[in-house]
Amino acid sequence: MTEKESILISQAHEEVAKHKETVEADPHRLQFHLMSPVGLINDPNGWIQWNGTYHMFYQWNPFKPGHGAKFWGHYTSTDLVHWTHEPIALAPSEWYEKNGCYSGSAVDLDGKLTLFYTGNVKDEEGNRESYQCIAQSQDGITFEKQGPVIDTLPSGYTAHFRDPKVWKHDGVWYLIIGAQTEDLQGHALLYRSNDGRAWTNLGPIAGSGLAPLQQFGFMWECPDVFTLGEKEVMIVSPQGLEPEGMHNHNTYQAGYFVGELDYDLPKFHHGAFDELDRGFEFYAPQTTEDESGRRIMVGWMGVPDQQEDQHPSVKNQWIHCLTIPRELQLKGDRLIQKPVEELQQMRHNEVMHEEATIEGHTELNGVSGDVVELELSDFGSAPAFFEIDFRQEARLVFDRESRVLTLERKNFADRLTEKRQCHLEELQSLRIFMDTSSLEIFVNGGEDVFTSRYFPEPTENRISFTSSEQTTLNVKKWELRG
Ligand code: FRU
């Protein structure tokens, strides 16, 4: 470890120690979501199951609850429920990463856990440089930096060139990276390598202005490409999409295309973009295929530049968290998200109401709490209007006539009601993960998901249901312990 690196790491530790009490005393600290110990967490990074152990790294600014020169924090788990906080994996100590060890991915290369990440560099005038770097580990805990493996920008592109995601296909390494052209179009570029070190640029495989897309954002962040069933999926976080009907209301979007990747051309033949999530906070997700063959996605429960300084936790020196892990499946060309089955281990004290009658405003015995899972199914009849109120701070409303599902919450700054919506043919089931300050709502078996932060009064634990006409419903509730 260089001297600079050990200084930065001790400064981060000091920051953790300095604010530990304040951070931990915040009743909105989450109970079963990954967070940074202090400061800001953003993208999930290096998500992999390696020699049986799941590794989740994350973008971390230890020095303030805002963005800056990022570190890579590190958690491990063997069951996706119990997580161990590991020593800091990367600190921005070297010339090629001095303004941040930005996002990237992990693979097994030469039997070592190998991180690919972007070294972000800015000079005094704010001019940017970016380097795609490698760090390797024998034990999965301590990493040895090997510096840049891609140090030049392809011609026609700006230095907004980052977030390498690496995978192996037919014995050859591929890397997809987020990029911006000089005329401000967001692209995803494919690279190829035989040894994981010498990389050849194969060019853009999808992007703004590349058929079938017209204008589609000024920057593409965190692209991820994988095979699911017979098809290829690209997940990407494009910046600069205009709101359209119920779509694209967050500051930036995270979504996916389904299609077929022609590795030789190369070109990704794909269909339309759809957002991965209908809620207020979801961005920069990353997937991995685990040893059982599941494709598991974790996202950042936050959005860059979206009222970040207005989050109530900022005064307590921390902000944001990651989502729960979700297994991805394709249904036609639609991605379905299901909480990984391991999360059932978190369930305690089941409360069950079979064919519970909901009429007007209803509270059900034992169905309340702040850190709970709810399962709603078997609606007896389909009321014109059905609502769930979460702790007096957020509401989910299905209006059958317009076939619109709406999530409302109070805005963090002005406390006015704001909403996100999606079209829904019929409300069949809901599976809801509530944490002290988050909601993850899986609709109709994960066909739509609403992921959001919310900040209720810590002592307010009421959950209530409202229905325009009398209906029956099966409701299950568990307390969750992560
Ligand atoms: C996405 C992102 C990435 C970048 C990282 C920096 O949220 O902007 O493009 O690598 O965050 O923290």
PDB file of N, CA and C in Angstrom, residues 167-237:
ATOM      1  N   TRP A 167     -17.200  -9.270 -18.976  1.00  0.00           N
ATOM      2  CA  TRP A 167     -17.694 -10.646 -18.933  1.00  0.00           C
ATOM      3  C   TRP A 167     -16.957 -11.474 -19.980  1.00  0.00           C
ATOM      4  N   LYS A 168     -17.131 -12.801 -19.864  1.00  0.00           N
ATOM      5  CA  LYS A 168     -16.472 -13.690 -20.812  1.00  0.00           C
ATOM      6  C   LYS A 168     -17.528 -14.337 -21.700  1.00  0.00           C
ATOM      7  N   HIS A 169     -17.241 -14.386 -23.012  1.00  0.00           N
ATOM      8  CA  HIS A 169     -18.171 -15.024 -23.941  1.00  0.00           C
ATOM      9  C   HIS A 169     -17.341 -15.860 -24.911  1.00  0.00           C
ATOM     10  N   ASP A 170     -17.657 -17.151 -25.025  1.00  0.00           N
ATOM     11  CA  ASP A 170     -16.905 -18.063 -25.887  1.00  0.00           C
ATOM     12  C   ASP A 170     -15.397 -17.944 -25.681  1.00  0.00           C
ATOM     13  N   GLY A 171     -14.985 -17.881 -24.426  1.00  0.00           N
ATOM     14  CA  GLY A 171     -13.562 -17.867 -24.111  1.00  0.00           C
ATOM     15  C   GLY A 171     -12.848 -16.540 -24.340  1.00  0.00           C
ATOM     16  N   VAL A 172     -13.588 -15.515 -24.718  1.00  0.00           N
ATOM     17  CA  VAL A 172     -12.964 -14.204 -24.973  1.00  0.00           C
ATOM     18  C   VAL A 172     -13.555 -13.189 -23.994  1.00  0.00           C
ATOM     19  N   TRP A 173     -12.724 -12.250 -23.542  1.00  0.00           N
ATOM     20  CA  TRP A 173     -13.208 -11.205 -22.625  1.00  0.00           C
ATOM     21  C   TRP A 173     -13.846 -10.058 -23.402  1.00  0.00           C
ATOM     22  N   TYR A 174     -14.954  -9.564 -22.870  1.00  0.00           N
ATOM     23  CA  TYR A 174     -15.597  -8.364 -23.418  1.00  0.00           C
ATOM     24  C   TYR A 174     -15.806  -7.348 -22.307  1.00  0.00           C
ATOM     25  N   LEU A 175     -15.809  -6.083 -22.702  1.00  0.00           N
ATOM     26  CA  LEU A 175     -16.003  -4.996 -21.739  1.00  0.00           C
ATOM     27  C   LEU A 175     -16.928  -3.975 -22.389  1.00  0.00           C
ATOM     28  N   ILE A 176     -17.958  -3.602 -21.660  1.00  0.00           N
ATOM     29  CA  ILE A 176     -18.860  -2.567 -22.175  1.00  0.00           C
ATOM     30  C   ILE A 176     -18.673  -1.330 -21.304  1.00  0.00           C
ATOM     31  N   ILE A 177     -18.683  -0.170 -21.933  1.00  0.00           N
ATOM     32  CA  ILE A 177     -18.371   1.043 -21.181  1.00  0.00           C
ATOM     33  C   ILE A 177     -19.283   2.191 -21.603  1.00  0.00           C
ATOM     34  N   GLY A 178     -19.637   3.048 -20.639  1.00  0.00           N
ATOM     35  CA  GLY A 178     -20.505   4.199 -20.886  1.00  0.00           C
ATOM     36  C   GLY A 178     -19.680   5.347 -21.457  1.00  0.00           C
ATOM     37  N   ALA A 179     -20.276   6.044 -22.451  1.00  0.00           N
ATOM     38  CA  ALA A 179     -19.490   7.054 -23.155  1.00  0.00           C
ATOM     39  C   ALA A 179     -20.367   8.192 -23.653  1.00  0.00           C
ATOM     40  N   GLN A 180     -19.675   9.262 -24.043  1.00  0.00           N
ATOM     41  CA  GLN A 180     -20.342  10.436 -24.595  1.00  0.00           C
ATOM     42  C   GLN A 180     -19.568  10.899 -25.822  1.00  0.00           C
ATOM     43  N   THR A 181     -20.286  11.115 -26.930  1.00  0.00           N
ATOM     44  CA  THR A 181     -19.589  11.592 -28.128  1.00  0.00           C
ATOM     45  C   THR A 181     -19.307  13.092 -27.986  1.00  0.00           C
ATOM     46  N   GLU A 182     -18.424  13.601 -28.842  1.00  0.00           N
ATOM     47  CA  GLU A 182     -18.115  15.034 -28.772  1.00  0.00           C
ATOM     48  C   GLU A 182     -19.337  15.897 -29.073  1.00  0.00           C
ATOM     49  N   ASP A 183     -20.313  15.354 -29.822  1.00  0.00           N
ATOM     50  CA  ASP A 183     -21.553  16.128 -29.979  1.00  0.00           C
ATOM     51  C   ASP A 183     -22.642  15.692 -28.992  1.00  0.00           C
ATOM     52  N   LEU A 184     -22.169  15.204 -27.845  1.00  0.00           N
ATOM     53  CA  LEU A 184     -23.034  14.974 -26.684  1.00  0.00           C
ATOM     54  C   LEU A 184     -24.165  13.952 -26.889  1.00  0.00           C
ATOM     55  N   GLN A 185     -23.791  12.810 -27.425  1.00  0.00           N
ATOM     56  CA  GLN A 185     -24.708  11.671 -27.518  1.00  0.00           C
ATOM     57  C   GLN A 185     -24.170  10.571 -26.605  1.00  0.00           C
ATOM     58  N   GLY A 186     -25.067   9.982 -25.827  1.00  0.00           N
ATOM     59  CA  GLY A 186     -24.663   8.873 -24.965  1.00  0.00           C
ATOM     60  C   GLY A 186     -24.561   7.576 -25.750  1.00  0.00           C
ATOM     61  N   HIS A 187     -23.435   6.859 -25.578  1.00  0.00           N
ATOM     62  CA  HIS A 187     -23.218   5.585 -26.276  1.00  0.00           C
ATOM     63  C   HIS A 187     -22.734   4.519 -25.298  1.00  0.00           C
ATOM     64  N   ALA A 188     -22.857   3.241 -25.711  1.00  0.00           N
ATOM     65  CA  ALA A 188     -22.198   2.133 -25.003  1.00  0.00           C
ATOM     66  C   ALA A 188     -21.228   1.485 -25.982  1.00  0.00           C
ATOM     67  N   LEU A 189     -19.935   1.415 -25.590  1.00  0.00           N
ATOM     68  CA  LEU A 189     -18.886   0.890 -26.480  1.00  0.00           C
ATOM     69  C   LEU A 189     -18.439  -0.490 -26.028  1.00  0.00           C
ATOM     70  N   LEU A 190     -18.164  -1.346 -27.000  1.00  0.00           N
ATOM     71  CA  LEU A 190     -17.709  -2.700 -26.695  1.00  0.00           C
ATOM     72  C   LEU A 190     -16.209  -2.829 -26.954  1.00  0.00           C
ATOM     73  N   TYR A 191     -15.499  -3.461 -26.021  1.00  0.00           N
ATOM     74  CA  TYR A 191     -14.074  -3.770 -26.188  1.00  0.00           C
ATOM     75  C   TYR A 191     -13.904  -5.282 -26.104  1.00  0.00           C
ATOM     76  N   ARG A 192     -12.806  -5.760 -26.703  1.00  0.00           N
ATOM     77  CA  ARG A 192     -12.516  -7.200 -26.665  1.00  0.00           C
ATOM     78  C   ARG A 192     -11.072  -7.431 -26.218  1.00  0.00           C
ATOM     79  N   SER A 193     -10.857  -8.540 -25.519  1.00  0.00           N
ATOM     80  CA  SER A 193      -9.492  -8.862 -25.084  1.00  0.00           C
ATOM     81  C   SER A 193      -9.328 -10.366 -24.920  1.00  0.00           C
ATOM     82  N   ASN A 194      -8.131 -10.863 -25.239  1.00  0.00           N
ATOM     83  CA  ASN A 194      -7.881 -12.285 -25.024  1.00  0.00           C
ATOM     84  C   ASN A 194      -7.376 -12.570 -23.621  1.00  0.00           C
ATOM     85  N   ASP A 195      -6.677 -11.572 -23.047  1.00  0.00           N
ATOM     86  CA  ASP A 195      -6.062 -11.824 -21.739  1.00  0.00           C
ATOM     87  C   ASP A 195      -6.624 -10.928 -20.627  1.00  0.00           C
ATOM     88  N   GLY A 196      -7.591 -10.074 -20.939  1.00  0.00           N
ATOM     89  CA  GLY A 196      -8.162  -9.178 -19.919  1.00  0.00           C
ATOM     90  C   GLY A 196      -7.299  -7.953 -19.671  1.00  0.00           C
ATOM     91  N   ARG A 197      -6.171  -7.834 -20.414  1.00  0.00           N
ATOM     92  CA  ARG A 197      -5.282  -6.690 -20.176  1.00  0.00           C
ATOM     93  C   ARG A 197      -5.092  -5.806 -21.409  1.00  0.00           C
ATOM     94  N   ALA A 198      -4.929  -6.458 -22.578  1.00  0.00           N
ATOM     95  CA  ALA A 198      -4.804  -5.690 -23.826  1.00  0.00           C
ATOM     96  C   ALA A 198      -6.176  -5.653 -24.483  1.00  0.00           C
ATOM     97  N   TRP A 199      -6.737  -4.467 -24.588  1.00  0.00           N
ATOM     98  CA  TRP A 199      -8.127  -4.328 -25.043  1.00  0.00           C
ATOM     99  C   TRP A 199      -8.203  -3.642 -26.399  1.00  0.00           C
ATOM    100  N   THR A 200      -9.090  -4.154 -27.262  1.00  0.00           N
ATOM    101  CA  THR A 200      -9.339  -3.543 -28.571  1.00  0.00           C
ATOM    102  C   THR A 200     -10.736  -2.957 -28.602  1.00  0.00           C
ATOM    103  N   ASN A 201     -10.834  -1.716 -29.020  1.00  0.00           N
ATOM    104  CA  ASN A 201     -12.140  -1.065 -29.124  1.00  0.00           C
ATOM    105  C   ASN A 201     -12.866  -1.560 -30.374  1.00  0.00           C
ATOM    106  N   LEU A 202     -14.072  -2.127 -30.178  1.00  0.00           N
ATOM    107  CA  LEU A 202     -14.854  -2.599 -31.331  1.00  0.00           C
ATOM    108  C   LEU A 202     -15.891  -1.566 -31.759  1.00  0.00           C
ATOM    109  N   GLY A 203     -16.036  -0.491 -30.986  1.00  0.00           N
ATOM    110  CA  GLY A 203     -16.970   0.576 -31.354  1.00  0.00           C
ATOM    111  C   GLY A 203     -18.273   0.523 -30.598  1.00  0.00           C
ATOM    112  N   PRO A 204     -19.156   1.504 -30.856  1.00  0.00           N
ATOM    113  CA  PRO A 204     -20.434   1.571 -30.138  1.00  0.00           C
ATOM    114  C   PRO A 204     -21.382   0.470 -30.597  1.00  0.00           C
ATOM    115  N   ILE A 205     -22.072  -0.182 -29.659  1.00  0.00           N
ATOM    116  CA  ILE A 205     -23.058  -1.202 -30.056  1.00  0.00           C
ATOM    117  C   ILE A 205     -24.480  -0.709 -29.878  1.00  0.00           C
ATOM    118  N   ALA A 206     -24.648   0.412 -29.198  1.00  0.00           N
ATOM    119  CA  ALA A 206     -25.976   1.024 -29.033  1.00  0.00           C
ATOM    120  C   ALA A 206     -25.748   2.437 -28.524  1.00  0.00           C
ATOM    121  N   GLY A 207     -26.722   3.299 -28.753  1.00  0.00           N
ATOM    122  CA  GLY A 207     -26.582   4.650 -28.225  1.00  0.00           C
ATOM    123  C   GLY A 207     -27.526   5.644 -28.851  1.00  0.00           C
ATOM    124  N   SER A 208     -27.479   6.855 -28.332  1.00  0.00           N
ATOM    125  CA  SER A 208     -28.290   7.950 -28.845  1.00  0.00           C
ATOM    126  C   SER A 208     -27.889   8.233 -30.289  1.00  0.00           C
ATOM    127  N   GLY A 209     -28.871   8.260 -31.193  1.00  0.00           N
ATOM    128  CA  GLY A 209     -28.574   8.534 -32.602  1.00  0.00           C
ATOM    129  C   GLY A 209     -28.180   7.294 -33.394  1.00  0.00           C
ATOM    130  N   LEU A 210     -28.070   6.133 -32.710  1.00  0.00           N
ATOM    131  CA  LEU A 210     -27.735   4.882 -33.415  1.00  0.00           C
ATOM    132  C   LEU A 210     -29.019   4.065 -33.551  1.00  0.00           C
ATOM    133  N   ALA A 211     -29.342   3.659 -34.769  1.00  0.00           N
ATOM    134  CA  ALA A 211     -30.616   2.972 -35.032  1.00  0.00           C
ATOM    135  C   ALA A 211     -30.798   1.798 -34.069  1.00  0.00           C
ATOM    136  N   PRO A 212     -31.981   1.580 -33.526  1.00  0.00           N
ATOM    137  CA  PRO A 212     -33.243   2.273 -33.837  1.00  0.00           C
ATOM    138  C   PRO A 212     -33.487   3.531 -33.006  1.00  0.00           C
ATOM    139  N   LEU A 213     -32.493   3.994 -32.264  1.00  0.00           N
ATOM    140  CA  LEU A 213     -32.742   5.140 -31.380  1.00  0.00           C
ATOM    141  C   LEU A 213     -32.487   6.462 -32.084  1.00  0.00           C
ATOM    142  N   GLN A 214     -33.330   7.454 -31.746  1.00  0.00           N
ATOM    143  CA  GLN A 214     -33.020   8.818 -32.179  1.00  0.00           C
ATOM    144  C   GLN A 214     -32.314   9.488 -31.012  1.00  0.00           C
ATOM    145  N   GLN A 215     -32.652  10.724 -30.698  1.00  0.00           N
ATOM    146  CA  GLN A 215     -32.017  11.376 -29.549  1.00  0.00           C
ATOM    147  C   GLN A 215     -32.298  10.552 -28.296  1.00  0.00           C
ATOM    148  N   PHE A 216     -31.275  10.110 -27.621  1.00  0.00           N
ATOM    149  CA  PHE A 216     -31.519   9.271 -26.455  1.00  0.00           C
ATOM    150  C   PHE A 216     -30.507   9.514 -25.333  1.00  0.00           C
ATOM    151  N   GLY A 217     -30.346  10.815 -25.018  1.00  0.00           N
ATOM    152  CA  GLY A 217     -29.516  11.149 -23.865  1.00  0.00           C
ATOM    153  C   GLY A 217     -28.121  11.604 -24.233  1.00  0.00           C
ATOM    154  N   PHE A 218     -27.558  12.440 -23.373  1.00  0.00           N
ATOM    155  CA  PHE A 218     -26.232  13.036 -23.634  1.00  0.00           C
ATOM    156  C   PHE A 218     -25.094  12.230 -23.029  1.00  0.00           C
ATOM    157  N   MET A 219     -25.469  11.256 -22.170  1.00  0.00           N
ATOM    158  CA  MET A 219     -24.445  10.391 -21.566  1.00  0.00           C
ATOM    159  C   MET A 219     -25.099   9.095 -21.152  1.00  0.00           C
ATOM    160  N   TRP A 220     -24.434   7.970 -21.413  1.00  0.00           N
ATOM    161  CA  TRP A 220     -24.920   6.675 -20.919  1.00  0.00           C
ATOM    162  C   TRP A 220     -23.984   6.201 -19.816  1.00  0.00           C
ATOM    163  N   GLU A 221     -24.556   5.993 -18.612  1.00  0.00           N
ATOM    164  CA  GLU A 221     -23.742   5.519 -17.500  1.00  0.00           C
ATOM    165  C   GLU A 221     -24.045   4.041 -17.217  1.00  0.00           C
ATOM    166  N   CYS A 222     -23.043   3.387 -16.655  1.00  0.00           N
ATOM    167  CA  CYS A 222     -23.202   2.024 -16.115  1.00  0.00           C
ATOM    168  C   CYS A 222     -23.905   1.019 -17.034  1.00  0.00           C
ATOM    169  N   PRO A 223     -23.440   0.840 -18.281  1.00  0.00           N
ATOM    170  CA  PRO A 223     -24.050  -0.201 -19.110  1.00  0.00           C
ATOM    171  C   PRO A 223     -23.674  -1.595 -18.595  1.00  0.00           C
ATOM    172  N   ASP A 224     -24.578  -2.541 -18.817  1.00  0.00           N
ATOM    173  CA  ASP A 224     -24.376  -3.920 -18.371  1.00  0.00           C
ATOM    174  C   ASP A 224     -25.053  -4.788 -19.435  1.00  0.00           C
ATOM    175  N   VAL A 225     -24.343  -5.769 -19.957  1.00  0.00           N
ATOM    176  CA  VAL A 225     -24.897  -6.632 -21.005  1.00  0.00           C
ATOM    177  C   VAL A 225     -24.824  -8.077 -20.550  1.00  0.00           C
ATOM    178  N   PHE A 226     -25.900  -8.820 -20.737  1.00  0.00           N
ATOM    179  CA  PHE A 226     -25.876 -10.232 -20.347  1.00  0.00           C
ATOM    180  C   PHE A 226     -26.908 -11.006 -21.144  1.00  0.00           C
ATOM    181  N   THR A 227     -26.715 -12.329 -21.154  1.00  0.00           N
ATOM    182  CA  THR A 227     -27.660 -13.218 -21.827  1.00  0.00           C
ATOM    183  C   THR A 227     -28.672 -13.702 -20.814  1.00  0.00           C
ATOM    184  N   LEU A 228     -29.935 -13.689 -21.193  1.00  0.00           N
ATOM    185  CA  LEU A 228     -30.983 -14.211 -20.324  1.00  0.00           C
ATOM    186  C   LEU A 228     -31.867 -15.069 -21.217  1.00  0.00           C
ATOM    187  N   GLY A 229     -31.891 -16.370 -20.952  1.00  0.00           N
ATOM    188  CA  GLY A 229     -32.605 -17.269 -21.853  1.00  0.00           C
ATOM    189  C   GLY A 229     -31.960 -17.199 -23.218  1.00  0.00           C
ATOM    190  N   GLU A 230     -32.765 -16.926 -24.224  1.00  0.00           N
ATOM    191  CA  GLU A 230     -32.280 -16.909 -25.615  1.00  0.00           C
ATOM    192  C   GLU A 230     -31.854 -15.510 -26.058  1.00  0.00           C
ATOM    193  N   LYS A 231     -31.995 -14.533 -25.163  1.00  0.00           N
ATOM    194  CA  LYS A 231     -31.812 -13.152 -25.606  1.00  0.00           C
ATOM    195  C   LYS A 231     -30.706 -12.444 -24.853  1.00  0.00           C
ATOM    196  N   GLU A 232     -30.301 -11.301 -25.402  1.00  0.00           N
ATOM    197  CA  GLU A 232     -29.382 -10.454 -24.661  1.00  0.00           C
ATOM    198  C   GLU A 232     -30.140  -9.249 -24.111  1.00  0.00           C
ATOM    199  N   VAL A 233     -29.712  -8.827 -22.950  1.00  0.00           N
ATOM    200  CA  VAL A 233     -30.323  -7.660 -22.315  1.00  0.00           C
ATOM    201  C   VAL A 233     -29.225  -6.636 -22.083  1.00  0.00           C
ATOM    202  N   MET A 234     -29.519  -5.372 -22.358  1.00  0.00           N
ATOM    203  CA  MET A 234     -28.606  -4.302 -21.941  1.00  0.00           C
ATOM    204  C   MET A 234     -29.335  -3.432 -20.932  1.00  0.00           C
ATOM    205  N   ILE A 235     -28.727  -3.316 -19.765  1.00  0.00           N
ATOM    206  CA  ILE A 235     -29.221  -2.377 -18.760  1.00  0.00           C
ATOM    207  C   ILE A 235     -28.320  -1.154 -18.843  1.00  0.00           C
ATOM    208  N   VAL A 236     -28.907   0.033 -18.764  1.00  0.00           N
ATOM    209  CA  VAL A 236     -28.085   1.230 -18.860  1.00  0.00           C
ATOM    210  C   VAL A 236     -28.790   2.386 -18.160  1.00  0.00           C
ATOM    211  N   SER A 237     -28.015   3.361 -17.723  1.00  0.00           N
ATOM    212  CA  SER A 237     -28.577   4.549 -17.091  1.00  0.00           C
ATOM    213  C   SER A 237     -28.284   5.755 -17.972  1.00  0.00           C
TER     214      SER A 237
END
